[in-house]
PDB file of C-alpha atoms in Angstrom:
ATOM      1  CA  HIS A 232      -1.503  -6.185 -26.912  1.00 43.00           C
ATOM      2  CA  THR A 233      -3.649  -3.144 -26.095  1.00 43.00           C
ATOM      3  CA  ASP A 234      -2.051   0.344 -26.590  1.00 41.00           C
ATOM      4  CA  GLU A 235      -1.812   0.718 -22.795  1.00 43.00           C
ATOM      5  CA  ASN A 236       0.213  -2.746 -22.378  1.00 43.00           C
ATOM      6  CA  ARG A 237       2.500  -1.533 -25.179  1.00 39.00           C
ATOM      7  CA  ILE A 238       3.090   1.612 -23.258  1.00 38.00           C
ATOM      8  CA  GLN A 239       3.732  -0.108 -20.205  1.00 39.00           C
ATOM      9  CA  GLU A 240       6.154  -2.706 -21.891  1.00 38.00           C
ATOM     10  CA  TYR A 241       8.002   0.326 -23.445  1.00 40.00           C
ATOM     11  CA  LYS A 242       8.254   2.126 -20.069  1.00 40.00           C
ATOM     12  CA  TYR A 243       9.477  -1.097 -18.182  1.00 39.00           C
ATOM     13  CA  PRO A 244      10.773  -3.444 -20.974  1.00 41.00           C
ATOM     14  CA  ASN A 245      12.698  -5.726 -18.752  1.00 43.00           C
ATOM     15  CA  LEU A 246      10.054  -6.388 -15.905  1.00 42.00           C
ATOM     16  CA  ASP A 247       8.013  -9.528 -15.679  1.00 48.00           C
ATOM     17  CA  SER A 248       4.246  -9.213 -15.489  1.00 54.00           C
ATOM     18  CA  SER A 249       3.866  -9.375 -11.733  1.00 53.00           C
ATOM     19  CA  THR A 250       6.675  -6.827 -11.166  1.00 51.00           C
ATOM     20  CA  LEU A 251       5.061  -4.599 -13.793  1.00 52.00           C
ATOM     21  CA  GLU A 252       1.741  -4.750 -12.147  1.00 60.00           C
ATOM     22  CA  TYR A 253       3.354  -3.940  -8.775  1.00 54.00           C
ATOM     23  CA  GLN A 254       5.287  -0.935 -10.147  1.00 54.00           C
ATOM     24  CA  THR A 255       2.119   0.324 -11.949  1.00 60.00           C
ATOM     25  CA  GLN A 256       0.150  -0.040  -8.659  1.00 61.00           C
ATOM     26  CA  ARG A 257       2.938   2.027  -6.886  1.00 59.00           C
ATOM     27  CA  GLU A 258       2.635   4.703  -9.539  1.00 61.00           C
ATOM     28  CA  GLN A 259      -1.023   4.782  -9.062  1.00 63.00           C
ATOM     29  CA  GLU A 260      -0.719   5.096  -5.298  1.00 61.00           C
ATOM     30  CA  TYR A 261       1.607   8.028  -5.527  1.00 61.00           C
ATOM     31  CA  GLN A 262      -0.956   9.739  -7.900  1.00 61.00           C
ATOM     32  CA  ASN A 263      -3.513   8.984  -5.276  1.00 62.00           C
ATOM     33  CA  PHE A 264      -1.238  10.373  -2.611  1.00 60.00           C
ATOM     34  CA  VAL A 265      -0.793  13.671  -4.455  1.00 56.00           C
ATOM     35  CA  GLN A 266      -4.529  13.913  -5.290  1.00 56.00           C
ATOM     36  CA  ASP A 267      -5.676  12.859  -1.765  1.00 55.00           C
ATOM     37  CA  THR A 268      -3.257  15.474  -0.084  1.00 48.00           C
ATOM     38  CA  THR A 269      -3.923  18.304  -2.523  1.00 47.00           C
ATOM     39  CA  GLN A 270      -7.690  18.061  -1.625  1.00 50.00           C
ATOM     40  CA  SER A 271      -6.873  18.676   2.071  1.00 53.00           C
ATOM     41  CA  THR A 272      -6.497  21.957   3.806  1.00 54.00           C
ATOM     42  CA  VAL A 273      -2.724  21.442   4.405  1.00 57.00           C
ATOM     43  CA  LYS A 274      -0.289  23.874   2.770  1.00 68.00           C
ATOM     44  CA  SER A 275       1.094  22.747  -0.580  1.00 71.00           C
ATOM     45  CA  SER A 276       4.712  22.838   0.865  1.00 77.00           C
ATOM     46  CA  ASP A 277       3.587  20.488   3.607  1.00 79.00           C
ATOM     47  CA  LEU A 278       2.083  18.109   1.167  1.00 78.00           C
ATOM     48  CA  LYS A 279       5.307  17.952  -0.831  1.00 83.00           C
ATOM     49  CA  LYS A 280       7.144  17.449   2.439  1.00 88.00           C
ATOM     50  CA  ALA A 281       4.801  14.513   3.266  1.00 88.00           C
ATOM     51  CA  LEU A 282       5.619  12.980  -0.172  1.00 89.00           C
ATOM     52  CA  ARG A 283       9.305  13.230   0.356  1.00 92.00           C
ATOM     53  CA  LEU A 284       9.103  11.786   3.817  1.00 95.00           C
ATOM     54  CA  ASN A 285       7.054   8.880   2.422  1.00 93.00           C
ATOM     55  CA  GLN A 286       9.698   8.317  -0.321  1.00 94.00           C
ATOM     56  CA  GLU A 287      12.684   8.564   2.175  1.00 95.00           C
ATOM     57  CA  GLY A 288      10.740   5.922   4.276  1.00 95.00           C
ATOM     58  CA  GLU A 289      10.470   3.657   1.341  1.00 94.00           C
ATOM     59  CA  LYS A 290      14.271   3.963   0.700  1.00 95.00           C
ATOM     60  CA  ALA A 291      15.163   3.253   4.350  1.00 95.00           C
ATOM     61  CA  PHE A 292      12.808   0.249   4.242  1.00 94.00           C
ATOM     62  CA  GLN A 293      14.456  -1.017   1.058  1.00 94.00           C
ATOM     63  CA  ASN A 294      17.841  -0.753   2.903  1.00 95.00           C
ATOM     64  CA  ASN A 295      16.344  -2.835   5.828  1.00 93.00           C
ATOM     65  CA  ASP A 296      16.469   0.275   8.103  1.00 95.00           C
ATOM     66  CA  LEU A 297      13.108  -0.391   9.801  1.00 92.00           C
ATOM     67  CA  ILE A 298      13.617   2.246  12.512  1.00 95.00           C
ATOM     68  CA  SER A 299      14.265   4.991  10.042  1.00 95.00           C
ATOM     69  CA  ALA A 300      11.511   3.831   7.827  1.00 95.00           C
ATOM     70  CA  MET A 301       9.010   3.920  10.594  1.00 95.00           C
ATOM     71  CA  ASN A 302      10.184   7.456  11.617  1.00 96.00           C
ATOM     72  CA  PHE A 303       9.846   8.819   8.013  1.00 96.00           C
ATOM     73  CA  PHE A 304       6.336   7.226   7.772  1.00 95.00           C
ATOM     74  CA  LYS A 305       5.294   8.558  11.112  1.00 95.00           C
ATOM     75  CA  LEU A 306       6.280  11.998   9.979  1.00 95.00           C
ATOM     76  CA  ALA A 307       4.437  11.741   6.650  1.00 94.00           C
ATOM     77  CA  PHE A 308       1.383  10.444   8.627  1.00 93.00           C
ATOM     78  CA  GLU A 309       1.410  13.592  10.970  1.00 93.00           C
ATOM     79  CA  ILE A 310       0.951  15.563   7.680  1.00 91.00           C
ATOM     80  CA  ALA A 311      -1.318  13.284   5.747  1.00 88.00           C
ATOM     81  CA  PRO A 312      -3.002  10.945   8.433  1.00 89.00           C
ATOM     82  CA  HIS A 313      -5.726   9.739   5.985  1.00 86.00           C
ATOM     83  CA  ASN A 314      -3.464   8.868   3.103  1.00 87.00           C
ATOM     84  CA  ASP A 315      -3.728   5.081   2.298  1.00 89.00           C
ATOM     85  CA  LEU A 316      -0.089   4.942   0.912  1.00 90.00           C
ATOM     86  CA  VAL A 317       1.232   6.202   4.305  1.00 92.00           C
ATOM     87  CA  LEU A 318      -1.041   3.983   6.220  1.00 94.00           C
ATOM     88  CA  SER A 319      -0.079   0.989   4.165  1.00 94.00           C
ATOM     89  CA  ASN A 320       3.698   1.875   4.514  1.00 95.00           C
ATOM     90  CA  LEU A 321       3.452   2.069   8.257  1.00 96.00           C
ATOM     91  CA  GLY A 322       1.582  -1.291   8.234  1.00 96.00           C
ATOM     92  CA  VAL A 323       4.259  -2.949   6.405  1.00 95.00           C
ATOM     93  CA  VAL A 324       6.941  -1.729   8.831  1.00 96.00           C
ATOM     94  CA  SER A 325       4.860  -2.773  11.671  1.00 95.00           C
ATOM     95  CA  PHE A 326       4.332  -6.208  10.122  1.00 95.00           C
ATOM     96  CA  GLU A 327       8.097  -6.627   9.577  1.00 94.00           C
ATOM     97  CA  ALA A 328       8.512  -5.714  13.366  1.00 93.00           C
ATOM     98  CA  ASN A 329       6.113  -8.465  14.328  1.00 94.00           C
ATOM     99  CA  ARG A 330       3.560  -5.795  15.505  1.00 95.00           C
ATOM    100  CA  PHE A 331       0.704  -7.556  13.891  1.00 94.00           C
ATOM    101  CA  GLN A 332      -2.221  -5.909  15.728  1.00 94.00           C
ATOM    102  CA  ASP A 333      -0.707  -2.530  14.775  1.00 95.00           C
ATOM    103  CA  ALA A 334      -0.289  -3.742  11.179  1.00 94.00           C
ATOM    104  CA  LYS A 335      -3.888  -4.900  11.026  1.00 93.00           C
ATOM    105  CA  GLN A 336      -5.202  -1.633  12.221  1.00 94.00           C
ATOM    106  CA  LEU A 337      -3.144   0.335   9.770  1.00 95.00           C
ATOM    107  CA  PHE A 338      -4.049  -1.869   6.784  1.00 92.00           C
ATOM    108  CA  THR A 339      -7.707  -1.651   7.812  1.00 90.00           C
ATOM    109  CA  GLN A 340      -7.342   2.339   7.889  1.00 93.00           C
ATOM    110  CA  ALA A 341      -5.739   2.246   4.488  1.00 91.00           C
ATOM    111  CA  ILE A 342      -8.629   0.179   3.025  1.00 87.00           C
ATOM    112  CA  ILE A 343     -11.145   2.517   4.596  1.00 87.00           C
ATOM    113  CA  SER A 344      -9.330   5.568   3.007  1.00 87.00           C
ATOM    114  CA  ASN A 345      -9.088   3.912  -0.403  1.00 86.00           C
ATOM    115  CA  HIS A 346     -10.922   0.630  -0.920  1.00 79.00           C
ATOM    116  CA  ASN A 347      -9.128   0.214  -4.320  1.00 79.00           C
ATOM    117  CA  ASN A 348      -5.758  -0.179  -2.579  1.00 81.00           C
ATOM    118  CA  LEU A 349      -5.094  -3.813  -3.482  1.00 82.00           C
ATOM    119  CA  ILE A 350      -1.713  -3.944  -1.770  1.00 86.00           C
ATOM    120  CA  ALA A 351      -3.477  -2.942   1.586  1.00 87.00           C
ATOM    121  CA  TYR A 352      -5.971  -5.894   0.910  1.00 84.00           C
ATOM    122  CA  GLN A 353      -3.173  -8.322   0.419  1.00 85.00           C
ATOM    123  CA  ASN A 354      -1.074  -7.144   3.415  1.00 89.00           C
ATOM    124  CA  LEU A 355      -4.198  -7.303   5.604  1.00 89.00           C
ATOM    125  CA  TRP A 356      -4.637 -10.863   4.286  1.00 85.00           C
ATOM    126  CA  GLU A 357      -1.128 -11.714   5.346  1.00 88.00           C
ATOM    127  CA  VAL A 358      -1.636 -10.187   8.775  1.00 91.00           C
ATOM    128  CA  LEU A 359      -4.826 -12.224   9.309  1.00 88.00           C
ATOM    129  CA  LYS A 360      -3.147 -15.384   8.161  1.00 87.00           C
ATOM    130  CA  GLN A 361      -0.254 -14.584  10.680  1.00 89.00           C
ATOM    131  CA  LEU A 362      -2.788 -14.111  13.517  1.00 89.00           C
ATOM    132  CA  ASP A 363      -4.723 -17.352  12.310  1.00 83.00           C
ATOM    133  CA  ASN A 364      -7.903 -15.377  12.309  1.00 76.00           C
ATOM    134  CA  LYS A 365     -10.143 -17.265   9.907  1.00 77.00           C
ATOM    135  CA  LYS A 366     -13.345 -15.330  10.709  1.00 79.00           C
ATOM    136  CA  GLU A 367     -11.777 -11.918   9.822  1.00 80.00           C
ATOM    137  CA  ILE A 368     -10.408 -13.570   6.659  1.00 76.00           C
ATOM    138  CA  VAL A 369     -13.829 -14.499   5.462  1.00 74.00           C
ATOM    139  CA  SER A 370     -14.969 -11.023   6.454  1.00 77.00           C
ATOM    140  CA  LEU A 371     -12.067  -9.541   4.451  1.00 73.00           C
ATOM    141  CA  ILE A 372     -13.191 -11.516   1.355  1.00 72.00           C
ATOM    142  CA  LYS A 373     -16.747 -10.445   1.639  1.00 74.00           C
ATOM    143  CA  SER A 374     -15.868  -6.802   2.049  1.00 73.00           C
ATOM    144  CA  SER A 375     -13.466  -6.671  -0.816  1.00 70.00           C
ATOM    145  CA  ILE A 376     -16.035  -8.281  -3.060  1.00 66.00           C
ATOM    146  CA  GLN A 377     -18.742  -5.812  -1.909  1.00 72.00           C
ATOM    147  CA  ASN A 378     -16.146  -2.926  -2.697  1.00 66.00           C
ATOM    148  CA  GLY A 379     -15.340  -4.378  -6.125  1.00 67.00           C
ATOM    149  CA  SER A 380     -11.831  -5.230  -5.399  1.00 64.00           C
ATOM    150  CA  LYS A 381      -9.962  -6.947  -8.072  1.00 61.00           C
ATOM    151  CA  ILE A 382      -7.846  -8.987  -5.585  1.00 63.00           C
ATOM    152  CA  ASP A 383      -7.218 -12.579  -6.678  1.00 61.00           C
ATOM    153  CA  PHE A 384      -8.180 -14.551  -3.561  1.00 59.00           C
ATOM    154  CA  ILE A 385      -7.706 -17.922  -5.242  1.00 56.00           C
ATOM    155  CA  ASP A 386      -3.997 -16.987  -5.750  1.00 62.00           C
ATOM    156  CA  LEU A 387      -3.756 -15.959  -2.033  1.00 59.00           C
ATOM    157  CA  LEU A 388      -5.528 -19.018  -0.940  1.00 59.00           C
ATOM    158  CA  THR A 389      -2.982 -21.340  -2.720  1.00 58.00           C
ATOM    159  CA  ASN A 390       0.109 -19.571  -1.412  1.00 59.00           C
TER     160      ASN A 390
END
């Protein structure tokens, strides 16, 4: 194990590797959220509010309250409209509400905002599969390779 792996294992000793990877990705997204919003011209207090709203939206989503989750994410979006985490979260709620075209647009915007957002790529993949849009799936694979994405398309293809 590398030192980084040992640190992660210590930090989350009971998580399997896929859950650990997901948790690490979420932490990185929050760091990106803070970095993205602090570089904007929005007041610091508003940025903190956007982060809190996004977190409240995630809690509501985990409690299967899609309406509240969507409302919290929309409020965060009003403050930080180019933040890939907020866009991704709005996309997930749209997907769960069977609003696939909205989800597709939101995940695409998230990828444009941050081409390293692997979760947005994976979620867009799921939307395109749901829409049975093979042409756009091929385009997604090509663009992610060009952007240097580390998404495992072989794994996605077999699931």
